[in-house]
PDB file of C-alpha atoms in Angstrom:
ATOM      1  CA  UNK A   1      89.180  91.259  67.642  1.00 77.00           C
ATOM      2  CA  UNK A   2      86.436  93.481  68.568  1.00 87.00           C
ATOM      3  CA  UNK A   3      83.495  92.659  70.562  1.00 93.00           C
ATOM      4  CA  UNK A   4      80.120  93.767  71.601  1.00 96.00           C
ATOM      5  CA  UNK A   5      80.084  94.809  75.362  1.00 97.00           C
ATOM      6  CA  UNK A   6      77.643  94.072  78.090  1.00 97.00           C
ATOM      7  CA  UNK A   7      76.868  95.300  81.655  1.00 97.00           C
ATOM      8  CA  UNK A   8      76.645  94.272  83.983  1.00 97.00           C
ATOM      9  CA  UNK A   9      76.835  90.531  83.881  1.00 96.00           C
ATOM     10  CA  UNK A  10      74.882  89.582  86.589  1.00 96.00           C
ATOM     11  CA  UNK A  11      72.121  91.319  88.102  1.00 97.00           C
ATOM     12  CA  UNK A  12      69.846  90.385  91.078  1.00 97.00           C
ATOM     13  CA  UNK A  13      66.866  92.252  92.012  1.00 97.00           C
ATOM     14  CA  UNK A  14      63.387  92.440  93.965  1.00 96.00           C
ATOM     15  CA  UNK A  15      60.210  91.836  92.325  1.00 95.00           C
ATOM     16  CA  UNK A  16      59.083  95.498  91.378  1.00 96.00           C
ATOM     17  CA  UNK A  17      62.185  97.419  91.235  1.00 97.00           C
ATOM     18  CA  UNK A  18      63.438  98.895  88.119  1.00 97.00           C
ATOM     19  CA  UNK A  19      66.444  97.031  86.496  1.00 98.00           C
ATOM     20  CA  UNK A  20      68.749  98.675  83.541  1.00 97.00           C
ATOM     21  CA  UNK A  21      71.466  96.739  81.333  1.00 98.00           C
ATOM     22  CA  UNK A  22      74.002  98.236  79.065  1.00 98.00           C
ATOM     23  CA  UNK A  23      74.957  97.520  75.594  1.00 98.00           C
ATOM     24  CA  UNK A  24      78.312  98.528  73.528  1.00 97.00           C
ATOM     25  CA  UNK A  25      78.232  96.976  69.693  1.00 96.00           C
ATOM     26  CA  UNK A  26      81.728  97.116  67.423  1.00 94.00           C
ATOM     27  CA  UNK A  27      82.098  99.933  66.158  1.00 93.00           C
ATOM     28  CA  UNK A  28      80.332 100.812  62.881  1.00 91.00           C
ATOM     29  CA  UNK A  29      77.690  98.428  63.251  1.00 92.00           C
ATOM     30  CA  UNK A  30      74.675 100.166  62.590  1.00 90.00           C
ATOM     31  CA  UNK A  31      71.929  97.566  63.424  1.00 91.00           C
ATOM     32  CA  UNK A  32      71.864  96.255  67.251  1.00 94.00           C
ATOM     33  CA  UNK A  33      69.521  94.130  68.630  1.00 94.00           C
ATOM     34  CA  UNK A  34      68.292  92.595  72.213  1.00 97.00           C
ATOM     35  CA  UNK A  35      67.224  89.090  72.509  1.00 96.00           C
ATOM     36  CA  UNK A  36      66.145  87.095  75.597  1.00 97.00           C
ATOM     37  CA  UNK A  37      67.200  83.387  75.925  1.00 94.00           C
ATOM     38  CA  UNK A  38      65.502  81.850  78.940  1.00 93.00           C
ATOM     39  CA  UNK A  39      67.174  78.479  80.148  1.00 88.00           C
ATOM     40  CA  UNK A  40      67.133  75.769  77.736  1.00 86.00           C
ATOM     41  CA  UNK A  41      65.755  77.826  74.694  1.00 90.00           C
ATOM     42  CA  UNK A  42      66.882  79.527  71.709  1.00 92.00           C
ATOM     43  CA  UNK A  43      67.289  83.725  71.744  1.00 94.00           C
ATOM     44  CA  UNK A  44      63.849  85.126  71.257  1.00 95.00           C
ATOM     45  CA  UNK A  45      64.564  88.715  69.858  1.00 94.00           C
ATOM     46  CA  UNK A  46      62.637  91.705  72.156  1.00 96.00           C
ATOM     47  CA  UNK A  47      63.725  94.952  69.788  1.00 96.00           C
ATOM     48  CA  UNK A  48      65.781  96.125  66.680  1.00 93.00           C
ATOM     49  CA  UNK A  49      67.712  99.329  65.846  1.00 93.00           C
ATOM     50  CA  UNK A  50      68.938 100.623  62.983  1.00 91.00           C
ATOM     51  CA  UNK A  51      71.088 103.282  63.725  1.00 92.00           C
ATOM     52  CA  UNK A  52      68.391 105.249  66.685  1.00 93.00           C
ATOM     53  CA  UNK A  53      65.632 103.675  64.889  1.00 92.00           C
ATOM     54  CA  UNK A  54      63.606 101.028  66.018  1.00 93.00           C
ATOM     55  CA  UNK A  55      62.906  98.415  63.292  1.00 90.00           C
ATOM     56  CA  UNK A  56      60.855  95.772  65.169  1.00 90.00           C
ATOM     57  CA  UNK A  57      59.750  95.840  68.676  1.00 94.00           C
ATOM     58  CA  UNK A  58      56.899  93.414  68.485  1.00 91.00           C
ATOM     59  CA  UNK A  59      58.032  91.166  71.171  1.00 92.00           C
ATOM     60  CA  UNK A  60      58.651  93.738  73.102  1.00 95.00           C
ATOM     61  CA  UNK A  61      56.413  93.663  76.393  1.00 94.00           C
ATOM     62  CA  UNK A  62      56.131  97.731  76.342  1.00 93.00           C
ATOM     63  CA  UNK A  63      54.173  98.014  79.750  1.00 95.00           C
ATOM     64  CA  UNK A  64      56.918  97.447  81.354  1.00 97.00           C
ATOM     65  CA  UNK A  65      60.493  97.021  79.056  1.00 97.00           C
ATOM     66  CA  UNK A  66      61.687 100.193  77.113  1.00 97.00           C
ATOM     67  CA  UNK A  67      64.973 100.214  75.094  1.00 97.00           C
ATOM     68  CA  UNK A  68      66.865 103.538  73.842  1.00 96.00           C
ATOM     69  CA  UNK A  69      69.741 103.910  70.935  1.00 95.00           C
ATOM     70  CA  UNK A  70      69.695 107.824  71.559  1.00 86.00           C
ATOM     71  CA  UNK A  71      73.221 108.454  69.438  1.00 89.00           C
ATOM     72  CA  UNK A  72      72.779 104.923  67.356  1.00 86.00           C
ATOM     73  CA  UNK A  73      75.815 103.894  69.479  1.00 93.00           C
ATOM     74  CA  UNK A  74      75.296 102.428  72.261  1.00 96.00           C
ATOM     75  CA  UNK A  75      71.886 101.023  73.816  1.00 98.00           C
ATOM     76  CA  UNK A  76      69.775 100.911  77.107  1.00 98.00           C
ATOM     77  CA  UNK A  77      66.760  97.857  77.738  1.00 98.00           C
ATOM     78  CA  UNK A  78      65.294  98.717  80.884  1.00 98.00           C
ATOM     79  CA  UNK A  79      62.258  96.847  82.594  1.00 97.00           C
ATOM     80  CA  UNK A  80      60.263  98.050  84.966  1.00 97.00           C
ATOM     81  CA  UNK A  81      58.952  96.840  87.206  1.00 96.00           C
ATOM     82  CA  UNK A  82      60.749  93.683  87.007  1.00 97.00           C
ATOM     83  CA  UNK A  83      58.345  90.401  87.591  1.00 96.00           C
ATOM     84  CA  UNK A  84      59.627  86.738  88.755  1.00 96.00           C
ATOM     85  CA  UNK A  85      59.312  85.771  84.329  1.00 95.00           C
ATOM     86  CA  UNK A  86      61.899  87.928  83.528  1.00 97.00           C
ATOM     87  CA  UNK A  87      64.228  85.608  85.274  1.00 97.00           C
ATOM     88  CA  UNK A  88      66.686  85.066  82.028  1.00 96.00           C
ATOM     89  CA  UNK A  89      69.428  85.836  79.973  1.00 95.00           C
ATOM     90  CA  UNK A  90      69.739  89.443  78.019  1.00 97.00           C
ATOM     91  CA  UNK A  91      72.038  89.283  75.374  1.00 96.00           C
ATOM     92  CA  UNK A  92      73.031  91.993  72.985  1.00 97.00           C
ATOM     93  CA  UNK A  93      73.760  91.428  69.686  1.00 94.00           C
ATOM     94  CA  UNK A  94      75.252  94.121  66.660  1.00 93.00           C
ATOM     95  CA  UNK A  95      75.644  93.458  62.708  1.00 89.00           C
ATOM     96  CA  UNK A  96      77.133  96.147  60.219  1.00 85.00           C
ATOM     97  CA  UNK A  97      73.514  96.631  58.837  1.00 75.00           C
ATOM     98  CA  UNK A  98      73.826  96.322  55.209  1.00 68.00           C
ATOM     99  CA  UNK A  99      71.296  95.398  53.160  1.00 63.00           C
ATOM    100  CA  UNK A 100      70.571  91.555  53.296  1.00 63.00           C
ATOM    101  CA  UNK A 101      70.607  89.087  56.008  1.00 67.00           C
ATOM    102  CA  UNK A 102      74.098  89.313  57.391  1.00 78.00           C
ATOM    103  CA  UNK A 103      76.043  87.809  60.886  1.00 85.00           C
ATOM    104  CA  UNK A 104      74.921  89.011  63.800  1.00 90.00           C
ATOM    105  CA  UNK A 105      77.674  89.147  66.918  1.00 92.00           C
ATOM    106  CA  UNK A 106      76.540  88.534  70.489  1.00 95.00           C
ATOM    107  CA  UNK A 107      78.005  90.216  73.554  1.00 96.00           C
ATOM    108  CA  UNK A 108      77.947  88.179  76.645  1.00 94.00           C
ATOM    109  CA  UNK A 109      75.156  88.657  77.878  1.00 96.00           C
ATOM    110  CA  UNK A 110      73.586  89.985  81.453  1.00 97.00           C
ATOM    111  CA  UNK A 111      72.004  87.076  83.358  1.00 96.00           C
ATOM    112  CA  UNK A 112      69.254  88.331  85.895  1.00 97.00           C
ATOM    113  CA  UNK A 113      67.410  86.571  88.581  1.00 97.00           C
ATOM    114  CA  UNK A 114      64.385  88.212  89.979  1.00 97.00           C
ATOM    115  CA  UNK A 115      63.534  87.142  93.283  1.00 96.00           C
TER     116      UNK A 115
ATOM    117  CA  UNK B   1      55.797  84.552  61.449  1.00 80.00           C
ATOM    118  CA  UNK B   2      58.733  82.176  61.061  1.00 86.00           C
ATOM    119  CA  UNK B   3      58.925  78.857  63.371  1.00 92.00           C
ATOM    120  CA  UNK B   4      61.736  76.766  63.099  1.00 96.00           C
ATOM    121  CA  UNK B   5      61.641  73.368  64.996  1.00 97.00           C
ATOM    122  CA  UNK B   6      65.319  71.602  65.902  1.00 97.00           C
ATOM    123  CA  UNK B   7      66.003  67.829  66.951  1.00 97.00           C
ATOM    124  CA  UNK B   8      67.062  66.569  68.765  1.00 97.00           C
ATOM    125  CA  UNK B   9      67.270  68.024  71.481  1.00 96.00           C
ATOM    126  CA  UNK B  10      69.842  66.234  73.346  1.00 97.00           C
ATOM    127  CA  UNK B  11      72.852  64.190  71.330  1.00 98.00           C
ATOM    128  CA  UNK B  12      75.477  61.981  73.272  1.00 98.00           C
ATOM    129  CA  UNK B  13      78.025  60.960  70.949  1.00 97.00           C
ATOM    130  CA  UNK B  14      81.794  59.485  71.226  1.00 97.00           C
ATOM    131  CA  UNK B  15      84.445  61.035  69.944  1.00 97.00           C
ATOM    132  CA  UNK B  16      85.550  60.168  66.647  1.00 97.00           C
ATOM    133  CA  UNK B  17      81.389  59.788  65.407  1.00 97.00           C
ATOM    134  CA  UNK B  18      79.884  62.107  63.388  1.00 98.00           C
ATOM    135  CA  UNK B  19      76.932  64.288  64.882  1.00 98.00           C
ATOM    136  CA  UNK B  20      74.219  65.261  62.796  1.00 98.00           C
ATOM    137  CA  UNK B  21      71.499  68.205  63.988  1.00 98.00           C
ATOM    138  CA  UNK B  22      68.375  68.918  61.893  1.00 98.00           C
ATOM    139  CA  UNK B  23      65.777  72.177  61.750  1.00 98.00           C
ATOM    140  CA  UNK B  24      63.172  72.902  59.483  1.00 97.00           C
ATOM    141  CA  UNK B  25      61.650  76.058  59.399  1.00 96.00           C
ATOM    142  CA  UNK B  26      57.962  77.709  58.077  1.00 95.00           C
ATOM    143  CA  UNK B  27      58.547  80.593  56.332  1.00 92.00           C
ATOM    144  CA  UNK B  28      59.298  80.156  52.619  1.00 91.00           C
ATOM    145  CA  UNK B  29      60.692  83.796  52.246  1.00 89.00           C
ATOM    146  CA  UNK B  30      63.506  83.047  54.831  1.00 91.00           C
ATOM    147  CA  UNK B  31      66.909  82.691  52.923  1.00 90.00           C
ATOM    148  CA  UNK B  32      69.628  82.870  55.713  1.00 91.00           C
ATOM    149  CA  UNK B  33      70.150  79.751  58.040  1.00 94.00           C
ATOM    150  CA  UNK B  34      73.128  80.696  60.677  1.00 95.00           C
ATOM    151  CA  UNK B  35      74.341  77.996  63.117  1.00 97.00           C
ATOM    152  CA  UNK B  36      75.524  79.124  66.525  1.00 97.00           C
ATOM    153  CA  UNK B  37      77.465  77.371  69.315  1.00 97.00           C
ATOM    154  CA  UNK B  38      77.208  78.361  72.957  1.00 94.00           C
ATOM    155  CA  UNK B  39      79.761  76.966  75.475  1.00 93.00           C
ATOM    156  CA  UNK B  40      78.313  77.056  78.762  1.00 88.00           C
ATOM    157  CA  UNK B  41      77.962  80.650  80.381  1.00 84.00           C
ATOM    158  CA  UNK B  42      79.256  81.314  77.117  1.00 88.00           C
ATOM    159  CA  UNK B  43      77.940  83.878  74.496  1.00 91.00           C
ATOM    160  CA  UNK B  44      76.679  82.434  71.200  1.00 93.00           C
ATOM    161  CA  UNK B  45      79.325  82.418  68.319  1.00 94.00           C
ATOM    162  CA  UNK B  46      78.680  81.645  64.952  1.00 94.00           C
ATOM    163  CA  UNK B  47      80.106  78.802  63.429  1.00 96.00           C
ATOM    164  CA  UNK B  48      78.910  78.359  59.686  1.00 96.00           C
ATOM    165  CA  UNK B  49      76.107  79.825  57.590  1.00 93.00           C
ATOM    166  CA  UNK B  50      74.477  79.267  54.982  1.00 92.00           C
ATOM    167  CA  UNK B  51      72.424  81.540  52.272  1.00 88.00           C
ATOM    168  CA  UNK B  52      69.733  79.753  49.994  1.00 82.00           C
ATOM    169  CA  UNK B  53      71.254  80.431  46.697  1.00 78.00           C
ATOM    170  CA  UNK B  54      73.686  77.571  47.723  1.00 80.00           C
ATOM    171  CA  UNK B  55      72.283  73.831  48.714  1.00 89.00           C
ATOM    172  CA  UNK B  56      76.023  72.984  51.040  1.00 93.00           C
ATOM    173  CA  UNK B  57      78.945  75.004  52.787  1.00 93.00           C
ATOM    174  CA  UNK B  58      81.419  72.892  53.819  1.00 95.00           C
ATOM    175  CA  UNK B  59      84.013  74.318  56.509  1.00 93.00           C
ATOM    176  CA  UNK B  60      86.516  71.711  57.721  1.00 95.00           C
ATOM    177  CA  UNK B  61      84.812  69.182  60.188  1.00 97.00           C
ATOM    178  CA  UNK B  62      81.320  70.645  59.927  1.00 98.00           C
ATOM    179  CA  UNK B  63      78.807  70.802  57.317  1.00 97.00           C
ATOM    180  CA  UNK B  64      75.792  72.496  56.800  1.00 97.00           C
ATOM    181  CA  UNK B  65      73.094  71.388  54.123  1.00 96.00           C
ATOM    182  CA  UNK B  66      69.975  73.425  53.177  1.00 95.00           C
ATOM    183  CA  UNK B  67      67.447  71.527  51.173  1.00 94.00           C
ATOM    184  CA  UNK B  68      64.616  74.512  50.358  1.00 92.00           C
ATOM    185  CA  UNK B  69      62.413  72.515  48.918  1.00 92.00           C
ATOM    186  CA  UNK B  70      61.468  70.755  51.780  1.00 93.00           C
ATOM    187  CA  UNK B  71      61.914  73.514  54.137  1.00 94.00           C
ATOM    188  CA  UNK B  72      64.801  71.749  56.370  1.00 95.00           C
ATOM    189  CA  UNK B  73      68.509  72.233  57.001  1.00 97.00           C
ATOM    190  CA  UNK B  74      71.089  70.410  58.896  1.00 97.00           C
ATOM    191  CA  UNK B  75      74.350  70.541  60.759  1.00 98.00           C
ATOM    192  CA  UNK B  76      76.966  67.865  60.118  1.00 98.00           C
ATOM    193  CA  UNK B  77      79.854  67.765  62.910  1.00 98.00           C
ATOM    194  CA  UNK B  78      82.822  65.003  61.577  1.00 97.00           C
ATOM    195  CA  UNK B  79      85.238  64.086  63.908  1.00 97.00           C
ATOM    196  CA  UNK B  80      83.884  64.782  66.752  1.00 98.00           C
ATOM    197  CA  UNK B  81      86.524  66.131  69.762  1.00 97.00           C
ATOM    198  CA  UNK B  82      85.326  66.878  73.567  1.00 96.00           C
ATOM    199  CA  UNK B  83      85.294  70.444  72.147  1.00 96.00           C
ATOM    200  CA  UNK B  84      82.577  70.107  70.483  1.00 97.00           C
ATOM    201  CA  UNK B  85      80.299  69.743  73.395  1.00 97.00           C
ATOM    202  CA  UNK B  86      78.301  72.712  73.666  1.00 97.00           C
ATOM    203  CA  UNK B  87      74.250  73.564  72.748  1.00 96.00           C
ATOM    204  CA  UNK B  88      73.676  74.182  68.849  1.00 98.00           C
ATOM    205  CA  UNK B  89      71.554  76.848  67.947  1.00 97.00           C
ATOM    206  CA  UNK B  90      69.624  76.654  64.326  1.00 97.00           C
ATOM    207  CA  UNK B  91      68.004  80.006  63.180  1.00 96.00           C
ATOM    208  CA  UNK B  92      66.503  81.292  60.170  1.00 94.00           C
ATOM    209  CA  UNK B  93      66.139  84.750  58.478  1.00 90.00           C
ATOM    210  CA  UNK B  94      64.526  86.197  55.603  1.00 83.00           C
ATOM    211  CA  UNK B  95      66.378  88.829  53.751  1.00 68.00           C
ATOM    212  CA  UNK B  96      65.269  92.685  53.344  1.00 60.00           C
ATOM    213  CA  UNK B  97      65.167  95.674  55.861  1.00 57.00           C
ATOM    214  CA  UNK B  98      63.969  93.364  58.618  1.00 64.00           C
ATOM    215  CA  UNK B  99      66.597  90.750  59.199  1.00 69.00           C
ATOM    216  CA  UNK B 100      65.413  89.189  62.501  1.00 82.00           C
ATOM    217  CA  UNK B 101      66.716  85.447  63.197  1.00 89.00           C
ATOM    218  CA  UNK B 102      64.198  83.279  64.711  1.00 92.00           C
ATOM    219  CA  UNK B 103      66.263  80.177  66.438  1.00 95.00           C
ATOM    220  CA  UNK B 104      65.147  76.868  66.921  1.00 96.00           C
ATOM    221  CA  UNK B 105      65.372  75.760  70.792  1.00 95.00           C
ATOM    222  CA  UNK B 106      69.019  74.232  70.518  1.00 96.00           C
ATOM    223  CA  UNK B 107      70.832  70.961  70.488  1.00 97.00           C
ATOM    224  CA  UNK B 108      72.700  69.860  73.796  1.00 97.00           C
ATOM    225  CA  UNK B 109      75.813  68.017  72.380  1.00 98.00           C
ATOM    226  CA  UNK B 110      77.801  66.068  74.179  1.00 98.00           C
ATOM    227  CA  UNK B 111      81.072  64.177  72.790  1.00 97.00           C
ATOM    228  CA  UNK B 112      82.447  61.321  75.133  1.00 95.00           C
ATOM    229  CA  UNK B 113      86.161  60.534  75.523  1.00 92.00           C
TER     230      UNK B 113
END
């Protein structure tokens, strides 16, 4: 059974530094988002593609996370520079994108811990 | 934009009882209601949906009822089994080009031998 694709899994970093995680969703699914679930909460959703387009990047901090679908394929969310809040779970998620609320299939996630 | 509120958020139940997880949500345009499971360390999976042109989906041992009206929907788990412990995640969607699921803060469920 196919399955979205995350890396890496864990990442630890230095307040400041630049961090990057990777996201593969099954094939042919055209909408892919990225949520962050911090410990003990639900996935809050931080941008939207369909296809390269972004469809809703409101809770997207943009001064310092960016996120890139350059082929509609796979994805980039990058923050920089990283703060002690990020702390938390980035999971990647990918649904065929037809029209209508539909399931939506989450990778397993990168957990980071900024120190 | 859409809040959705779960409770409890901790359930300790033995096996064999039936566990019961409630979430009512804001936004009167929102017609999907997806329930997740997450296994520690785990990613989420779904585990049952439910679309608002229906009032209860029924899949084996669990349950989901959606009562639009009132704005509230709920996860039935018969039967339990030590499998079933894992956090529960409600989360509701409207339909359209924006389909962004806003999840209530999940359910810690834990099933006793």
């Amino acid at each position: 059974e196919a399955e979205v694709a995350q890396s890496p899994r864990y990442k630890i970093t230095e307040k400041s530094q630049a961090v990057a995680f990777w996201c593969d969703p099954i094939s042919g699914h055209a909408t892919l988002y990225w949520y962050r679930q911090i410990l003990g909460q639900g996935p809050e959703l931080l941008v939207q593609f369909q296809d390269e387009s972004v469809v809703d990047d409101s809770q997207l901090p943009k001064d310092r996370f960016s996120a890139e679908r350059l082929k509609g394929v796979d994805s980039t969310l990058k923050i920089q520079p990283a703060e002690l809040g990020d702390s938390a779970m980035y999971l990647c998620a990918s649904s065929l994108g037809n029209r209508g609320p539909e399931t939506q299939y989450f990778g397993p996630g990168t957990r980071l811990l900024v120190l | 934009g859409e809040n959705v509120e779960q409770h409890p958020s901790t359930l300790s139940v033995q096996e064999g009882d039936s566990a019961v997880i409630k979430c009512t949500y804001s936004d009167s345009a929102s017609n999907y209601f997806p329930w997740y499971k997450q296994e520690l360390g785990k990613r989420p999976q779904l585990i049952i949906d439910i679309r608002s042109n229906v009032g209860e989906k029924k899949d084996q041992r669990i349950a989901v009822t959606l009562n639009k009206t009132a704005k509230h929907f709920s996860l039935h788990i018969t039967e339990t089994q030590p499998e079933d412990s894992a956090v529960y995640f409600c989360a509701a969607s409207r339909g359209g080009s924006n389909y962004k699921l806003t999840f209530g803060k999940g359910t810690l469920l834990t099933v006793n031998p």
